[in-house]
CSV table of C-alpha atoms in Angstrom, one decimal:
chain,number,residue,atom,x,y,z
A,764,UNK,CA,157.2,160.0,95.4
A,765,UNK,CA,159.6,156.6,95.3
A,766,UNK,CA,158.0,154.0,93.0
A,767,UNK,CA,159.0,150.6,93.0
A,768,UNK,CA,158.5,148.4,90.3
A,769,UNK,CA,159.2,144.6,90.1
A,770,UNK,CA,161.4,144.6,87.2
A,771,UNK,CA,162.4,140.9,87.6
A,772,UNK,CA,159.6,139.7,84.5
A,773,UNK,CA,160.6,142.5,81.9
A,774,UNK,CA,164.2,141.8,82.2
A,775,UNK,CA,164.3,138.0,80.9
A,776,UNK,CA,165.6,137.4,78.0
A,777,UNK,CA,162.9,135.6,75.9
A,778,UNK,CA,160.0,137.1,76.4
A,779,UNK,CA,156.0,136.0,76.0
A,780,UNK,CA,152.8,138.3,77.0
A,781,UNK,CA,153.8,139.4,80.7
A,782,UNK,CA,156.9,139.6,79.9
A,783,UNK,CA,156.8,142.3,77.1
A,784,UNK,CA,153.7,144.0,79.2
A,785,UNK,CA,156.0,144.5,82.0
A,786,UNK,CA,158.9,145.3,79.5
A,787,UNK,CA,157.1,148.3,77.4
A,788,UNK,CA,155.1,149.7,80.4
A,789,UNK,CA,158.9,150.4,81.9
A,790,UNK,CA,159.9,152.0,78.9
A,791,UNK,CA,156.9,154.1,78.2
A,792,UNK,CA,156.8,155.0,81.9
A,793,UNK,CA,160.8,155.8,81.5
A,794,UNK,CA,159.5,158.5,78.6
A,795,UNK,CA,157.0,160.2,80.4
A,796,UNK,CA,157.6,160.5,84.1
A,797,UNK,CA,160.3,162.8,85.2
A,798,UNK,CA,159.0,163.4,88.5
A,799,UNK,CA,158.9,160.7,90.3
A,800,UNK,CA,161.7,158.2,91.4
A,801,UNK,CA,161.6,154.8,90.3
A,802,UNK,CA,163.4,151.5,92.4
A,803,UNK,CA,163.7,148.7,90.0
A,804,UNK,CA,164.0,145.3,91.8
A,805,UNK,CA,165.7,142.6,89.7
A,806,UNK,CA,167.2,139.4,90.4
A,807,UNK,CA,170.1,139.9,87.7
A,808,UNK,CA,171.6,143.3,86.3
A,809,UNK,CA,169.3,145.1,84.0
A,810,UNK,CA,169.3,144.2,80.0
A,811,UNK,CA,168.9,145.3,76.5
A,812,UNK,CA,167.2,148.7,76.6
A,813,UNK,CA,166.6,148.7,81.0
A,814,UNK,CA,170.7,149.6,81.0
A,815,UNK,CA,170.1,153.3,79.7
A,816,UNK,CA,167.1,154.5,81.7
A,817,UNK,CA,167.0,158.1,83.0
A,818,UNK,CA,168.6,159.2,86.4
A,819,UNK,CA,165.3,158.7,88.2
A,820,UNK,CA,164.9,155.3,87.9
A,821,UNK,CA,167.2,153.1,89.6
A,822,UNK,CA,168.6,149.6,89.2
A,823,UNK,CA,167.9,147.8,92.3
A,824,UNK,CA,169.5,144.3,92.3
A,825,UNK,CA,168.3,142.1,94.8
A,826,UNK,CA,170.8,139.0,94.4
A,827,UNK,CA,171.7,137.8,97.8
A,828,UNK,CA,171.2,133.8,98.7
A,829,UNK,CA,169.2,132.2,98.7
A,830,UNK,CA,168.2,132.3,94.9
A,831,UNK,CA,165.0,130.6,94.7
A,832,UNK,CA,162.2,132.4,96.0
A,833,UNK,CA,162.9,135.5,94.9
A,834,UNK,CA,159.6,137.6,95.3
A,835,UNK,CA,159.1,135.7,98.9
A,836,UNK,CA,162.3,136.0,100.2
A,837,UNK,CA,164.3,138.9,98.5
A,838,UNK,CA,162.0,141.4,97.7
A,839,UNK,CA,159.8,140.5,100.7
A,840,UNK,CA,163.2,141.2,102.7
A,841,UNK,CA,163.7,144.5,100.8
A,842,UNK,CA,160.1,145.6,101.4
A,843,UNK,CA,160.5,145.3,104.9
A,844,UNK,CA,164.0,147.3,105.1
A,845,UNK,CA,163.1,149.9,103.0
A,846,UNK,CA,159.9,150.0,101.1
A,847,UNK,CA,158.9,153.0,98.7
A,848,UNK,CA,155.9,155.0,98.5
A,849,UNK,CA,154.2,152.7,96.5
A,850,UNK,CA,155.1,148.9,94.9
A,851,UNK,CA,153.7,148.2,91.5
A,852,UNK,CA,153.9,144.9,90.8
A,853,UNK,CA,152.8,144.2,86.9
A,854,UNK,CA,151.8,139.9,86.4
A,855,UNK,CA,153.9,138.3,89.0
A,856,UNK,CA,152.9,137.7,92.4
A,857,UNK,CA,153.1,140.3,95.3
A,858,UNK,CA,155.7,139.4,98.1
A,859,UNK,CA,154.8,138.7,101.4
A,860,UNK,CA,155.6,141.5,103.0
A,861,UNK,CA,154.6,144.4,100.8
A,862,UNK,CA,153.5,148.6,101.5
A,863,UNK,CA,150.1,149.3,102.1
A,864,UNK,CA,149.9,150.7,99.1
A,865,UNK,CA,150.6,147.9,96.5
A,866,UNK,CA,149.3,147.5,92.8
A,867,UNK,CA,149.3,144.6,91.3
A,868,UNK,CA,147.9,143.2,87.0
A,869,UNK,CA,146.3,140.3,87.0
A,870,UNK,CA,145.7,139.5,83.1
A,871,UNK,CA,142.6,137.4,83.2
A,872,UNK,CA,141.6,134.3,85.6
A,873,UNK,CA,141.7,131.4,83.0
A,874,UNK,CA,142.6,129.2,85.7
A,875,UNK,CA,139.7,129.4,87.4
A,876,UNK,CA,137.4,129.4,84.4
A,877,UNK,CA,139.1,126.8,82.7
A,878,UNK,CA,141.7,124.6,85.3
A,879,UNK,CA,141.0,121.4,83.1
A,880,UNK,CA,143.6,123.3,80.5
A,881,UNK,CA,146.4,124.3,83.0
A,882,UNK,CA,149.1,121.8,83.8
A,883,UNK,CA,148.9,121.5,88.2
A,884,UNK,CA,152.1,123.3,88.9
A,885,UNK,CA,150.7,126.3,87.0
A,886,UNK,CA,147.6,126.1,88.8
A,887,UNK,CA,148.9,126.4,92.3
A,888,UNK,CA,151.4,129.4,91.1
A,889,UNK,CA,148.2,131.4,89.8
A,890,UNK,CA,146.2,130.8,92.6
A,891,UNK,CA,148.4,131.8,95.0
A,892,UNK,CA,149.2,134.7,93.6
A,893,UNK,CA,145.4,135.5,92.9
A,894,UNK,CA,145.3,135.1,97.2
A,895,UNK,CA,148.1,137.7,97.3
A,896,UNK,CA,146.7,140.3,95.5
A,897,UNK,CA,143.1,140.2,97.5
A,898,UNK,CA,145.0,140.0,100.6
A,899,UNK,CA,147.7,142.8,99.7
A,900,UNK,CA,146.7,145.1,96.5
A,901,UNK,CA,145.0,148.1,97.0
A,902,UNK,CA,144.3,148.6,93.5
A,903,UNK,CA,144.1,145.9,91.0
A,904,UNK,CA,144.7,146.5,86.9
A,905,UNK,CA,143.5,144.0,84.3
A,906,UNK,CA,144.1,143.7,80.5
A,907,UNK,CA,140.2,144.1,79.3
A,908,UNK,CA,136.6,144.3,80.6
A,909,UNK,CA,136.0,140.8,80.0
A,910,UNK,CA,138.7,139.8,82.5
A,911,UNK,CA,137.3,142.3,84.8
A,912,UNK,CA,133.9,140.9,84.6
A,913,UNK,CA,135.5,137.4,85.5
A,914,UNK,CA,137.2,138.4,88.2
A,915,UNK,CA,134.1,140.3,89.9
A,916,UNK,CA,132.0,136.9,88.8
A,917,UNK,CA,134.3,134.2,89.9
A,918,UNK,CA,136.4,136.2,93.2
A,919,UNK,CA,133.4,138.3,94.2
A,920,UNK,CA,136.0,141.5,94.2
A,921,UNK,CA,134.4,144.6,94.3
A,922,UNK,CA,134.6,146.2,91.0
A,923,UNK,CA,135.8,149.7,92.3
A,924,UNK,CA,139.0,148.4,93.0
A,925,UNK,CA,139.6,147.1,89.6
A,926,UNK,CA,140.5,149.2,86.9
A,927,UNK,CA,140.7,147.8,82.8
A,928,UNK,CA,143.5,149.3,80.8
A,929,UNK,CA,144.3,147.8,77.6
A,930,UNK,CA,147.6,146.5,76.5
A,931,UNK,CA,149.6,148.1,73.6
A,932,UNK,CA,151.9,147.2,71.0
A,933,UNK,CA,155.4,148.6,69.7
A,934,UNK,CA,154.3,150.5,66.3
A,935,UNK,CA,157.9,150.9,65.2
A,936,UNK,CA,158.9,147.1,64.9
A,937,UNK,CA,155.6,146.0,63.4
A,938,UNK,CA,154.1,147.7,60.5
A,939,UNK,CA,153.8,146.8,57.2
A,940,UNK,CA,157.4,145.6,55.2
A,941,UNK,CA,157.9,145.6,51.7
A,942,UNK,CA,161.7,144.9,51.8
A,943,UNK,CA,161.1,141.4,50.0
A,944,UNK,CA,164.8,139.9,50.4
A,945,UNK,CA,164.8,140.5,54.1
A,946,UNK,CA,161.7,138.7,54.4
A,947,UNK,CA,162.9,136.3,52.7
A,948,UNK,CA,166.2,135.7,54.3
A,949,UNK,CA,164.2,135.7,58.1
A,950,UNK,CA,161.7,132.9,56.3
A,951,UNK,CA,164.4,130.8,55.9
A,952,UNK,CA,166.6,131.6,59.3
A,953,UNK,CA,163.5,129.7,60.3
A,954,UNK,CA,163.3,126.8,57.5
A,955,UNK,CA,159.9,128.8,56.2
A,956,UNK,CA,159.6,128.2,52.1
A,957,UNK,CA,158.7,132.1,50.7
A,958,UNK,CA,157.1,130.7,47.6
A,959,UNK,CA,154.1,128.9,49.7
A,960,UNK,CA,151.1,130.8,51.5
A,961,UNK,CA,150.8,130.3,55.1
A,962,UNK,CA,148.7,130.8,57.8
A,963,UNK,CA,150.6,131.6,60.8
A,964,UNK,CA,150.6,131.2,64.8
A,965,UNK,CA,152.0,133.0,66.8
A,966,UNK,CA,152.4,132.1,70.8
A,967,UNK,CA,152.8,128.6,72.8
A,968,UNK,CA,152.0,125.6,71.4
A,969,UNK,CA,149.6,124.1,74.2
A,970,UNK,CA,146.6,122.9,74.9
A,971,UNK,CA,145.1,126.4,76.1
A,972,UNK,CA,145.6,127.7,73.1
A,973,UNK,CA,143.9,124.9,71.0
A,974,UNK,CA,146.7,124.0,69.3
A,975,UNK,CA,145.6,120.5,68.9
A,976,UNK,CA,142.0,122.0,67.3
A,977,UNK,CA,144.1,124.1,65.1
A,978,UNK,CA,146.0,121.1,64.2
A,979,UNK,CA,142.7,118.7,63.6
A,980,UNK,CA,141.2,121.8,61.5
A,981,UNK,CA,144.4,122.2,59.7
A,982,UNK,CA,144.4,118.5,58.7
A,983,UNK,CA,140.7,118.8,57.2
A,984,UNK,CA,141.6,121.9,55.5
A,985,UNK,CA,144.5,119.9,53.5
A,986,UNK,CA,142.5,117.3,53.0
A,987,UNK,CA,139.5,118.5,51.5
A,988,UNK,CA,141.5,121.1,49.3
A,989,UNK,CA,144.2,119.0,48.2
A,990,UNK,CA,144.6,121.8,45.2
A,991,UNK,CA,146.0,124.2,47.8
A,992,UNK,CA,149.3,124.3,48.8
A,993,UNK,CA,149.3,126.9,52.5
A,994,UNK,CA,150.8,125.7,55.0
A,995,UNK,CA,150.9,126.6,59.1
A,996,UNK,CA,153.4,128.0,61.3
A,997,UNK,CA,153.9,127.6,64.6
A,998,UNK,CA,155.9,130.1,65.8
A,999,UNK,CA,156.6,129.6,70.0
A,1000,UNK,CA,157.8,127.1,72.6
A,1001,UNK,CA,156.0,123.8,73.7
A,1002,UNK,CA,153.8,124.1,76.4
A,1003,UNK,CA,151.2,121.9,78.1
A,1004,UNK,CA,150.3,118.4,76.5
A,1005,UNK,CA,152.9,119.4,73.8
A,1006,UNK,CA,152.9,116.1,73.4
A,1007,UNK,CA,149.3,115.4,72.1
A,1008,UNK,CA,150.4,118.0,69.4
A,1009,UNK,CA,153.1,116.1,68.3
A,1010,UNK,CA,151.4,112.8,67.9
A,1011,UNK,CA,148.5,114.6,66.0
A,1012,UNK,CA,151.0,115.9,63.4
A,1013,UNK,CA,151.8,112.5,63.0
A,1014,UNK,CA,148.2,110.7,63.1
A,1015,UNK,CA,147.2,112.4,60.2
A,1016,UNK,CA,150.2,112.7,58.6
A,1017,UNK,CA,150.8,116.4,57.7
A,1018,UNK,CA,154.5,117.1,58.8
A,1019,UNK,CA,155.8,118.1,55.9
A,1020,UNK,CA,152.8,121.0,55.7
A,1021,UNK,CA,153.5,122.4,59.3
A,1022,UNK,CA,156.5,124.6,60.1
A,1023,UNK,CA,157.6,124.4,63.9
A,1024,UNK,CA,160.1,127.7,64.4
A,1025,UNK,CA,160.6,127.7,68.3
A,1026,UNK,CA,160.8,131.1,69.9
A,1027,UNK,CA,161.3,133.8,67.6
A,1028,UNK,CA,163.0,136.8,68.4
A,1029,UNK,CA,160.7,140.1,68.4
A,1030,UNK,CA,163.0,141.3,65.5
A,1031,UNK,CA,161.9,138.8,63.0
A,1032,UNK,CA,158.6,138.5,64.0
A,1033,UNK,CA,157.3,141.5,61.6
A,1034,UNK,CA,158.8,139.6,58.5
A,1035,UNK,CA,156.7,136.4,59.7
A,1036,UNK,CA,153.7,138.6,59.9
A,1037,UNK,CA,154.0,140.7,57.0
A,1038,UNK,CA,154.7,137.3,54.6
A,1039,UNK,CA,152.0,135.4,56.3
A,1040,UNK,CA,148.8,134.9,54.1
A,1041,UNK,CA,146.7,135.3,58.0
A,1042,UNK,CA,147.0,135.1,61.6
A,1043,UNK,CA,145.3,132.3,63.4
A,1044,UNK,CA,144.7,133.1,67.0
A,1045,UNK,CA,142.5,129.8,67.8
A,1046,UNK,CA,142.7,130.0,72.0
A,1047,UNK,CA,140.0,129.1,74.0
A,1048,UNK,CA,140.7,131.3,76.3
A,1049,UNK,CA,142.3,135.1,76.9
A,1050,UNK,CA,142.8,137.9,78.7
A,1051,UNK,CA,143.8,140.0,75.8
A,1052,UNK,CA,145.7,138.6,72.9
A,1053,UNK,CA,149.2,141.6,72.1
A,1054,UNK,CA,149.5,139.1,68.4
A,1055,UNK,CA,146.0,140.7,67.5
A,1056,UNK,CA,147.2,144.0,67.5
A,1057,UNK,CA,151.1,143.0,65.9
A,1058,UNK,CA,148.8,141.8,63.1
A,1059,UNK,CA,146.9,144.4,62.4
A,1060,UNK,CA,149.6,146.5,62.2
A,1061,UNK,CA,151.4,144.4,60.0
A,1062,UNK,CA,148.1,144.5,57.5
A,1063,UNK,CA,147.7,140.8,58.6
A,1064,UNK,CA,144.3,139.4,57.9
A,1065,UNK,CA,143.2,137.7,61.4
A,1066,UNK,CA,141.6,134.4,62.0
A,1067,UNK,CA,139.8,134.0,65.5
A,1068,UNK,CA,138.3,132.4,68.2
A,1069,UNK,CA,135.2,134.1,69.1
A,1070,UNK,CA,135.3,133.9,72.6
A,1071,UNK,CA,137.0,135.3,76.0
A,1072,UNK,CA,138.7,138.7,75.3
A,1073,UNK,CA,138.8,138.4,71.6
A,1074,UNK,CA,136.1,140.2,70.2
A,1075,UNK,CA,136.7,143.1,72.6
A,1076,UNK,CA,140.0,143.3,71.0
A,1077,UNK,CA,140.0,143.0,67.7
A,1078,UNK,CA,136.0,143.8,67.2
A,1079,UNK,CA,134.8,143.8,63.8
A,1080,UNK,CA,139.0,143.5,62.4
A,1081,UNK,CA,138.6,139.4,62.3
A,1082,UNK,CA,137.0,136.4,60.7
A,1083,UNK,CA,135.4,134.4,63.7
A,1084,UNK,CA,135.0,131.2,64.4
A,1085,UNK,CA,133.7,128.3,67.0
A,1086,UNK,CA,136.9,127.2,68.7
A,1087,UNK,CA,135.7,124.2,69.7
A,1088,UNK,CA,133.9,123.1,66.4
A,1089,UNK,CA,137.2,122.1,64.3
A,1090,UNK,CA,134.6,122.1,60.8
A,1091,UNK,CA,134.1,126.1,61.7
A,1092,UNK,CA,138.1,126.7,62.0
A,1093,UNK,CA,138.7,124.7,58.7
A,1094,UNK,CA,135.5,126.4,57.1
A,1095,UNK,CA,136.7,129.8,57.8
A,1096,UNK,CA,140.3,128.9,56.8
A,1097,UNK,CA,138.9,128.2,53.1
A,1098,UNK,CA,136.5,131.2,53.3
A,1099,UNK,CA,139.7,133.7,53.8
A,1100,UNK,CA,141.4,131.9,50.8
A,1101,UNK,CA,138.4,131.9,48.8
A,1102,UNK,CA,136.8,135.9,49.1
A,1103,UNK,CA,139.4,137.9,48.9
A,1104,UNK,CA,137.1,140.5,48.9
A,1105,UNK,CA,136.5,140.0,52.7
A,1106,UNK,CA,140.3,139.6,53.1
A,1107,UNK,CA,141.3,142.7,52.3
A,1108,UNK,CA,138.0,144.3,54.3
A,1109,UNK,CA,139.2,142.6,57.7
A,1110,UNK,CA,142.9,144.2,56.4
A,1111,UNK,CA,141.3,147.7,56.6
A,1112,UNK,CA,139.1,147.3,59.8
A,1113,UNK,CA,142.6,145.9,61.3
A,1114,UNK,CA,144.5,149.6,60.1
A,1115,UNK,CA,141.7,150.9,62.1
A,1116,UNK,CA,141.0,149.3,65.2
A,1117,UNK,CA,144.9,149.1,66.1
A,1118,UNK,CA,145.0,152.8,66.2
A,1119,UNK,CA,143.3,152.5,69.1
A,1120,UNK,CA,146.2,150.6,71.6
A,1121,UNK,CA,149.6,152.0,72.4
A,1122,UNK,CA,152.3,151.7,74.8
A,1123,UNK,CA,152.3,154.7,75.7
A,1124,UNK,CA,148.5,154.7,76.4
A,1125,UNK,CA,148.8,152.1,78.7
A,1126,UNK,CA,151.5,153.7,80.6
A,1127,UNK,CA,149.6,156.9,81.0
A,1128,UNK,CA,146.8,155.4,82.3
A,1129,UNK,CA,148.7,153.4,84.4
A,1130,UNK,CA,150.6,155.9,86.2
A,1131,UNK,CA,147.4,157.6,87.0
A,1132,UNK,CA,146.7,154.6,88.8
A,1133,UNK,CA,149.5,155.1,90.5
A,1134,UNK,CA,149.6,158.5,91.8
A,1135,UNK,CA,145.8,158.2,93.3
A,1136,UNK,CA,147.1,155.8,95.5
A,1137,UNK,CA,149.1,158.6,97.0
A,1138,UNK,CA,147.1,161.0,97.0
């Protein structure tokens, strides 16, 4: 059976959530499926670890002009020249001329729930690709029941054609370090200060995520424990309304108490986890949350939102909170400083629950998926 795959999201360079599910799912898949031959499509030559694939999965680059449009235009033509068996296409959108059998991952349907949080442009792009998978996919995957329970609520899908299977996480990069020196010398590659405690975030800095509530709780928390010295770290790009975080920073004065590291490369993100006092996850709203898991492994205490996805995820391995009463984020912020007894409890249930989600998981059930669409 041929297999295509639309390799284009797991070969870019800096990668978020989509990116490193479409990323590990080809690598996992690479390790356990001999029998079937893969097509990758890809705008550019493959990278980094997509180079040295086995023999039955093939690099497929699909570079011809024009360059923008690449899913409508190039893979659309490919698909009509010489479609596989079967086109997985993992969180992007399907192309307008697709097989019959087509499978697409759509990670949740915040944009329907919540559009007041998505910048317009980002709207329109989800949408549309929400329009191509009813119309085109014969099977759709999604991260978690509660994005499964949206979709059937807010699309009117029928459920049989939606399957949940959880995302995973790479156990060999993060697990607990005790190599102090490296830690410190990737705490201050990104100007991080080893001898204070910090909380630490990990994904875009944008309104969706509540960064500005994470900010305004942050603030209170200095405030009204002027005795402690944490600090936060923001560790990710802008995003939407990064401007409003900026100015907050500002507005109550708190700059020198927040660390801003840009993107940081998956290497070095272990060392942030493993020297972080806890993980702050504040978003309103998620299909699944990968930093949940790379905390737990990491014997990261997590701080959450309890809302969306979240609890599904990381179930009784968190401290909760309201993410939209900034007193209950700052009120659980002191609580993890204060009982350390509960620190080190949420530690354990976090050894725990990640056992759990994997990689290769993920792409075992997946591939299942796969083959009963042949069958």
């Amino acid at each position: 059976m041929t297999i295509g795959f639309d390799a284009s999201r797991a070969n870019k360079q800096a990668k978020t959530g989509t990116e490193w599910y479409s990323y590990n799912l080809l690598l996992e898949l690479a390790k356990i499926d001999q029998k079937n031959r893969y097509f990758l499509y890809t705008p550019d030559k493959l990278k980094n670890k997509l180079k040295y694939l086995p023999d039955n999965f093939e690099e497929k680059v699909l570079n011809w002009p024009p360059k923008y449009l690449w899913t409508m235009i190039r893979l659309s033509m490919e698909m009509a020249i010489k479609p596989p068996d079967i086109l997985f296409v993992p969180a992007h959108i399907i192309p307008l001329v697709a097989p019959n059998n087509t499978i697409t991952t759509i990670m949740d349907v915040g944009f329907l729930r919540r559009p007041e949080i998505y910048p317009q442009k980002e709207l329109k792009y989800h949408r549309f690709g929400l329009r191509q998978a009813l119309k085109k996919a014969k099977k759709i995957l999604t991260i978690s029941e509660f994005s499964k329970k949206e979709m059937v609520e807010l699309c009117q899908i029928n459920p049989d054609i939606i399957k949940v299977i959880h995302l995973g996480f790479d156990s060999g990069v993060f697990k607990p370090i005790n190599d102090i020196n490296t830690i410190r010398r990737v705490l201050g590659k990104y100007n991080i200060n080893s001898q204070n405690p910090f909380f630490l975030y990990v994904g875009r800095l944008e309104e969706k995520k509540n960064i500005p509530g994470l900010i305004k709780a942050f603030a209170k928390f200095k405030k009204e424990n002027p005795n402690l010295n944490h600090k936060l770290v923001l560790a990710g790009t802008p995003g939407h309304n990064y401007d409003e975080i900026k100015r907050l920073i500002m507005e109550y004065n708190i700059e020198k108490d927040i660390i801003e590291t840009g993107w940081v490369a998956e290497q070095d993100l272990p060392y942030l986890f493993n020297a972080s006092f806890a993980f702050v996850f504040p978003s309103f709203y998620e299909g699944f949350g990968i930093p949940l898991l790379e905390a737990m492994s990491c014997d990261t205490p997590i701080l959450t939102s309890r809302t969306a996805s979240i609890p599904e995820v990381a179930a009784n391995a968190a401290l909760y909170f309201n993410p939209v009463d900034i007193s209950d984020i700052k009120n659980k912020m002191v609580q993890m400083v204060k009982n350390n007894n509960q620190r080190n409890k949420i530690i354990e249930q976090g050894r725990l629950r990640v056992k759990n989600f994997s990689w290769e998981k993920c792409a075992r059930e997946t591939l299942e998926e796969i083959e009963k669409l042949k069958s």
